[in-house]
Tab-separated table of C-alpha atoms in Angstrom:
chain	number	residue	atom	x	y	z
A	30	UNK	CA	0.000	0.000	0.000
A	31	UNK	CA	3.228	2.504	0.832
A	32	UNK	CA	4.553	1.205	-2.282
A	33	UNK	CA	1.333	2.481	-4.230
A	34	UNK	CA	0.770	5.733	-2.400
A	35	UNK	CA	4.452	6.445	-2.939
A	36	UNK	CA	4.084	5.824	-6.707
A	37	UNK	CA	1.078	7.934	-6.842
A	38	UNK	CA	2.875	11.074	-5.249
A	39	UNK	CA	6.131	10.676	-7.929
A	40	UNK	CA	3.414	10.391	-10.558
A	41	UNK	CA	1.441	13.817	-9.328
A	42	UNK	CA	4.846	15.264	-8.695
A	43	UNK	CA	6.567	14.608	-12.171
A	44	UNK	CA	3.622	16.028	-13.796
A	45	UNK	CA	3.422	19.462	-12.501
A	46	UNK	CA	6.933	18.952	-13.154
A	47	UNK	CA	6.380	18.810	-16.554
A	48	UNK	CA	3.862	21.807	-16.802
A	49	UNK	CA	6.107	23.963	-14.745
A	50	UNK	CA	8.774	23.053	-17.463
A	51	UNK	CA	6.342	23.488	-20.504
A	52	UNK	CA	5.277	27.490	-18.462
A	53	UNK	CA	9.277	28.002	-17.998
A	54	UNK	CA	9.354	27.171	-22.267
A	55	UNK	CA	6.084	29.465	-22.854
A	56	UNK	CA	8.095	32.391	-20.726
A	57	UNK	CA	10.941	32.083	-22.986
A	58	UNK	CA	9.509	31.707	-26.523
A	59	UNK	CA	7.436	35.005	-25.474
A	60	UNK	CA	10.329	37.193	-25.101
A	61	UNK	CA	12.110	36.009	-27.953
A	62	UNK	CA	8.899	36.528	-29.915
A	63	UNK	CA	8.471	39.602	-28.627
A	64	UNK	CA	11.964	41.397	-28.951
A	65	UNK	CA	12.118	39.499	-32.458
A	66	UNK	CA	8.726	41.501	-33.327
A	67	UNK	CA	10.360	44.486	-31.886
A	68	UNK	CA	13.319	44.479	-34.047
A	69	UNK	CA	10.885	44.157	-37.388
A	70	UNK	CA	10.328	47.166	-39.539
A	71	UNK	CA	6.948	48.880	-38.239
A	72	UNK	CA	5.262	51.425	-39.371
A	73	UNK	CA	4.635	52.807	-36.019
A	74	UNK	CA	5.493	51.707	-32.428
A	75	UNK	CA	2.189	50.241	-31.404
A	76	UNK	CA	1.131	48.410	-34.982
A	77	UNK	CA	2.722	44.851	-33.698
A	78	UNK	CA	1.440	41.286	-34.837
A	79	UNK	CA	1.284	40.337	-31.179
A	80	UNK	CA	2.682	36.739	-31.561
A	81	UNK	CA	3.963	36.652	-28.017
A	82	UNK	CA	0.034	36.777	-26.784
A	83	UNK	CA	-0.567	33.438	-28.070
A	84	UNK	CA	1.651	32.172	-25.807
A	85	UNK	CA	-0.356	34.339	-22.777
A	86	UNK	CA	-3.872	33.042	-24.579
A	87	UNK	CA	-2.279	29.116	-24.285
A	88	UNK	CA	-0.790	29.836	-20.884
A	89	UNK	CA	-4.610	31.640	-19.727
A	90	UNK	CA	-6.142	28.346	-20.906
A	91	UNK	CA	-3.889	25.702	-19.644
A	92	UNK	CA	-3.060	27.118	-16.347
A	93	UNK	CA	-5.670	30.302	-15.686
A	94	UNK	CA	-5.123	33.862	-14.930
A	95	UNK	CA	-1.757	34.014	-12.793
A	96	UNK	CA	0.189	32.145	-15.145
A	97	UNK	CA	-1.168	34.289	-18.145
A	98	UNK	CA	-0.386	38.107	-15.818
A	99	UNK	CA	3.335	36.311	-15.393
A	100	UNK	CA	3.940	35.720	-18.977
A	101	UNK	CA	2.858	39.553	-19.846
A	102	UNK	CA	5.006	40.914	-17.347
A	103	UNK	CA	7.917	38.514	-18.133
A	104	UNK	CA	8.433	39.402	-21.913
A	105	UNK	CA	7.575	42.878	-21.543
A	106	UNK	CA	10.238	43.201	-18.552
A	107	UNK	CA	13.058	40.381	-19.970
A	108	UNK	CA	12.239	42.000	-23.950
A	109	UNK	CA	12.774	45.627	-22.465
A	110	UNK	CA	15.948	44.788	-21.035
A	111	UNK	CA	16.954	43.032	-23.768
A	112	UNK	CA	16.405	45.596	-26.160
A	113	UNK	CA	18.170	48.047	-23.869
A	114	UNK	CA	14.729	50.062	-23.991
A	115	UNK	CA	13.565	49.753	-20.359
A	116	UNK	CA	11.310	53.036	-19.252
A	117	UNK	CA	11.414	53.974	-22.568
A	118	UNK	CA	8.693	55.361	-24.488
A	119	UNK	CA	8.526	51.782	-25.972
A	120	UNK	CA	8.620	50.227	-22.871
A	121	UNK	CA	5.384	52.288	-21.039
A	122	UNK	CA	3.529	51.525	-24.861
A	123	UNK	CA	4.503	47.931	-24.246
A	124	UNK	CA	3.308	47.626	-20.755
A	125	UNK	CA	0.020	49.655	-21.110
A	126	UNK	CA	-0.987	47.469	-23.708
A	127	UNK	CA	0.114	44.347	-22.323
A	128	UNK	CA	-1.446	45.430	-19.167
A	129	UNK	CA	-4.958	46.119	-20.098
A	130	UNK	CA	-5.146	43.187	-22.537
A	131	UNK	CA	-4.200	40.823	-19.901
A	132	UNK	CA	-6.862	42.458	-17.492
A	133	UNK	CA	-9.600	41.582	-20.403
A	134	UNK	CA	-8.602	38.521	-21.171
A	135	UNK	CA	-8.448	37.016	-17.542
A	136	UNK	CA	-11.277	39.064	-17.035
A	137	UNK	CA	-12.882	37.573	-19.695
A	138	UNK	CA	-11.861	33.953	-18.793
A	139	UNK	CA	-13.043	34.261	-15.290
A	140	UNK	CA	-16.552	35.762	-16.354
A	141	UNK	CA	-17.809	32.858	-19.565
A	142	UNK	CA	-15.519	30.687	-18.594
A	143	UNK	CA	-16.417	27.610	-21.111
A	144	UNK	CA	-18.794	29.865	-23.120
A	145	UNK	CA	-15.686	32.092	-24.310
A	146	UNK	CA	-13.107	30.345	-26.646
A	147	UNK	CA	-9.498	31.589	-27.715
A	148	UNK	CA	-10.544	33.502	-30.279
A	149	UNK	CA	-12.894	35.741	-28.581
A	150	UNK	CA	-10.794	36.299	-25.652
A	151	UNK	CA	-7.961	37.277	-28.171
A	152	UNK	CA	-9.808	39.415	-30.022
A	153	UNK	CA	-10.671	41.429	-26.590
A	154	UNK	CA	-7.327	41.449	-25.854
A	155	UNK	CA	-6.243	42.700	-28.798
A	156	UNK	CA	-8.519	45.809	-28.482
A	157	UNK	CA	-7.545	46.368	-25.202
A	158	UNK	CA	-3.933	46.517	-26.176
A	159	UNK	CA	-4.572	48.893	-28.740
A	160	UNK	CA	-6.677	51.054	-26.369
A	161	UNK	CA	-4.158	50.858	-23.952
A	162	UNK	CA	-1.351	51.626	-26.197
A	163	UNK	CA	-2.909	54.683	-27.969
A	164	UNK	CA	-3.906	56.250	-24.437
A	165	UNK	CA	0.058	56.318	-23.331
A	166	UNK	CA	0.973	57.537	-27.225
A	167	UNK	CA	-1.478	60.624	-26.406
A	168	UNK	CA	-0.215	61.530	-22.662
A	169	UNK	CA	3.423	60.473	-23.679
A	170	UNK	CA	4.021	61.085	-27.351
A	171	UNK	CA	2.010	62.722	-29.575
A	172	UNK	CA	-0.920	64.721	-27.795
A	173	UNK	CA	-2.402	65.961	-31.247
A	174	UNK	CA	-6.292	65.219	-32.300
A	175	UNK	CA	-5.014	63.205	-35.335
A	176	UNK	CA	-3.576	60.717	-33.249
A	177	UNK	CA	-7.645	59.940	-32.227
A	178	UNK	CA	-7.986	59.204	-36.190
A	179	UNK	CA	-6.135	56.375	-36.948
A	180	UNK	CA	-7.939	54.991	-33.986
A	181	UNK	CA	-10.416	53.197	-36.422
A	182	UNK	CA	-7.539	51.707	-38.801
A	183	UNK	CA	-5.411	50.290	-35.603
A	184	UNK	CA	-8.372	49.133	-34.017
A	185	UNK	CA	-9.286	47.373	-36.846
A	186	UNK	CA	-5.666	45.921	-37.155
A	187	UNK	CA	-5.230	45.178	-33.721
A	188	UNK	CA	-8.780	42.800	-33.707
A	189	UNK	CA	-7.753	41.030	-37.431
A	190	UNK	CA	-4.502	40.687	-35.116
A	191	UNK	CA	-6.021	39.447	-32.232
A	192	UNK	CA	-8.530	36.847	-34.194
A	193	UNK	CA	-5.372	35.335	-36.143
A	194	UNK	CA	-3.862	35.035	-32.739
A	195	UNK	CA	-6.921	33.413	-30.890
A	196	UNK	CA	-7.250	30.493	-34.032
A	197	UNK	CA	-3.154	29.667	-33.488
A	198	UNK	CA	-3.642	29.344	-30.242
A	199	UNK	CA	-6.675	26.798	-30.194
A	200	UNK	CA	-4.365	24.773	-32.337
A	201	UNK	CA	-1.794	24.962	-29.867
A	202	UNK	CA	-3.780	24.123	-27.107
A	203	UNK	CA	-5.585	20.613	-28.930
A	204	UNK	CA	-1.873	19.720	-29.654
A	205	UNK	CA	-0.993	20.383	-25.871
A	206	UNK	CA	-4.258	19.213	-24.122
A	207	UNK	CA	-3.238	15.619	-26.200
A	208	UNK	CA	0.149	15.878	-24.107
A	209	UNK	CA	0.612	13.719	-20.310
A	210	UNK	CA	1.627	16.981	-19.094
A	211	UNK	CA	-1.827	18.243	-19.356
A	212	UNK	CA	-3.890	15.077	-18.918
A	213	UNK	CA	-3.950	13.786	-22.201
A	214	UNK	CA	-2.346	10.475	-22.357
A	215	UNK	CA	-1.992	10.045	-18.453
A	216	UNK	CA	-5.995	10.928	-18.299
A	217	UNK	CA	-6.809	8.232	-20.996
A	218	UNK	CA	-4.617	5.217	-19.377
A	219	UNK	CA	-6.239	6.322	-15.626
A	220	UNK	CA	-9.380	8.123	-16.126
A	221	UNK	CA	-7.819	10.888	-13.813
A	222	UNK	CA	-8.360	14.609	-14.716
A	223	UNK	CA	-5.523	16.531	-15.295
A	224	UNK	CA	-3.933	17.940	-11.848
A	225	UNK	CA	-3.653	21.498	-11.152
A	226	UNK	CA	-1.054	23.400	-10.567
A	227	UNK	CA	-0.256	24.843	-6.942
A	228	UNK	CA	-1.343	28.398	-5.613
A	229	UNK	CA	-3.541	28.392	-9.419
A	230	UNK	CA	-6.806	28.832	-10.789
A	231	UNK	CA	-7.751	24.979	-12.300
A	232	UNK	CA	-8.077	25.713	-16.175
A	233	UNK	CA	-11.181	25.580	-17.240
């Protein structure tokens, strides 16, 4: 009976091994994905792709809201120093928009829960980082009215953006969800759900 209980634990234990590992992978590819985007020729600071945010949406889904509020501080704090352009201009665009996107998209999660996919939650997110980055451009930047009219065109970038996002990101997640680390093949030889991480929200 020891024997069994004992196996049970290292079995428990090497999983969340395995999604801390995969969270610690996640971290990484969003700053390089992030300071790679950064580098790209841009017409202005705030029109990004925003390929680091599907690894927040993925993160959000597999392992709920703290995990996904980690990964948006991470890259935007690791990419800033990277690109030597901490408290920069492009640093206080990066974290407004990060910031409020995150806020609606955990937001989001928490309030549908099932009812909201990837997509939609991107595609908040997405407008929320363009409303968040366009409020520091006025009060840091350029305070002039025709800043407020490209508001339409970078809206309308940021949620094409944001839905392109949200569909790579359910295809991430069905390849993931079919992984041991997140109940896939361990759930299917046991019947046991997948277990959730310490000190976070159980993904829904």
């Amino acid at each position: 009976m020891g024997t069994l209980i004992s196996s049970v634990a290292e079995a428990e234990e090497l999983e969340r091994m395995r999604r801390r590992i995969f969270l610690g992978l996640f971290a990484a590819l969003a700053v390089a994905l992030h300071t790679l985007e950064a580098l790209l020729p841009s017409p202005a600071p705030w029109f990004r792709l925003g390929f680091a945010n599907i690894l927040t949406l993925t993160a959000l889904f597999l392992y709920g809201g703290r995990a996904a509020w980690s990964l948006t501080l991470t890259r935007i704090g690791v990419g800033s120093l990277v690109l030597g352009s901490l408290f920069s201009p492009g640093f206080f665009l990066s974290l407004a928009g990060g910031t409020l996107a995150t806020a609606l998209m955990v937001g989001a999660k928490a309030l549908f829960g099932q009812r909201i996919g990837p997509v939609g939650v991107s595609a908040l997110g997405a407008c929320g980082h363009a409303a968040g980055q366009l409020l520091v451009a006025w009060l840091l930047l350029v305070r002039h009215p025709g800043l407020l009219n490209l508001f339409p065109l970078f809206f309308l970038f940021a949620l094409g953006t944001g839905i392109a996002n949200g569909i790579a990101a359910s295809l991430l997640l069905d390849l993931l969800r079919s992984h041991r680390a997140f109940g896939g093949s361990t759930e299917r030889s046991t019947g046991n759900p997948p277990l959730p991480e310490k000190n976070e929200r159980t993904p829904t």
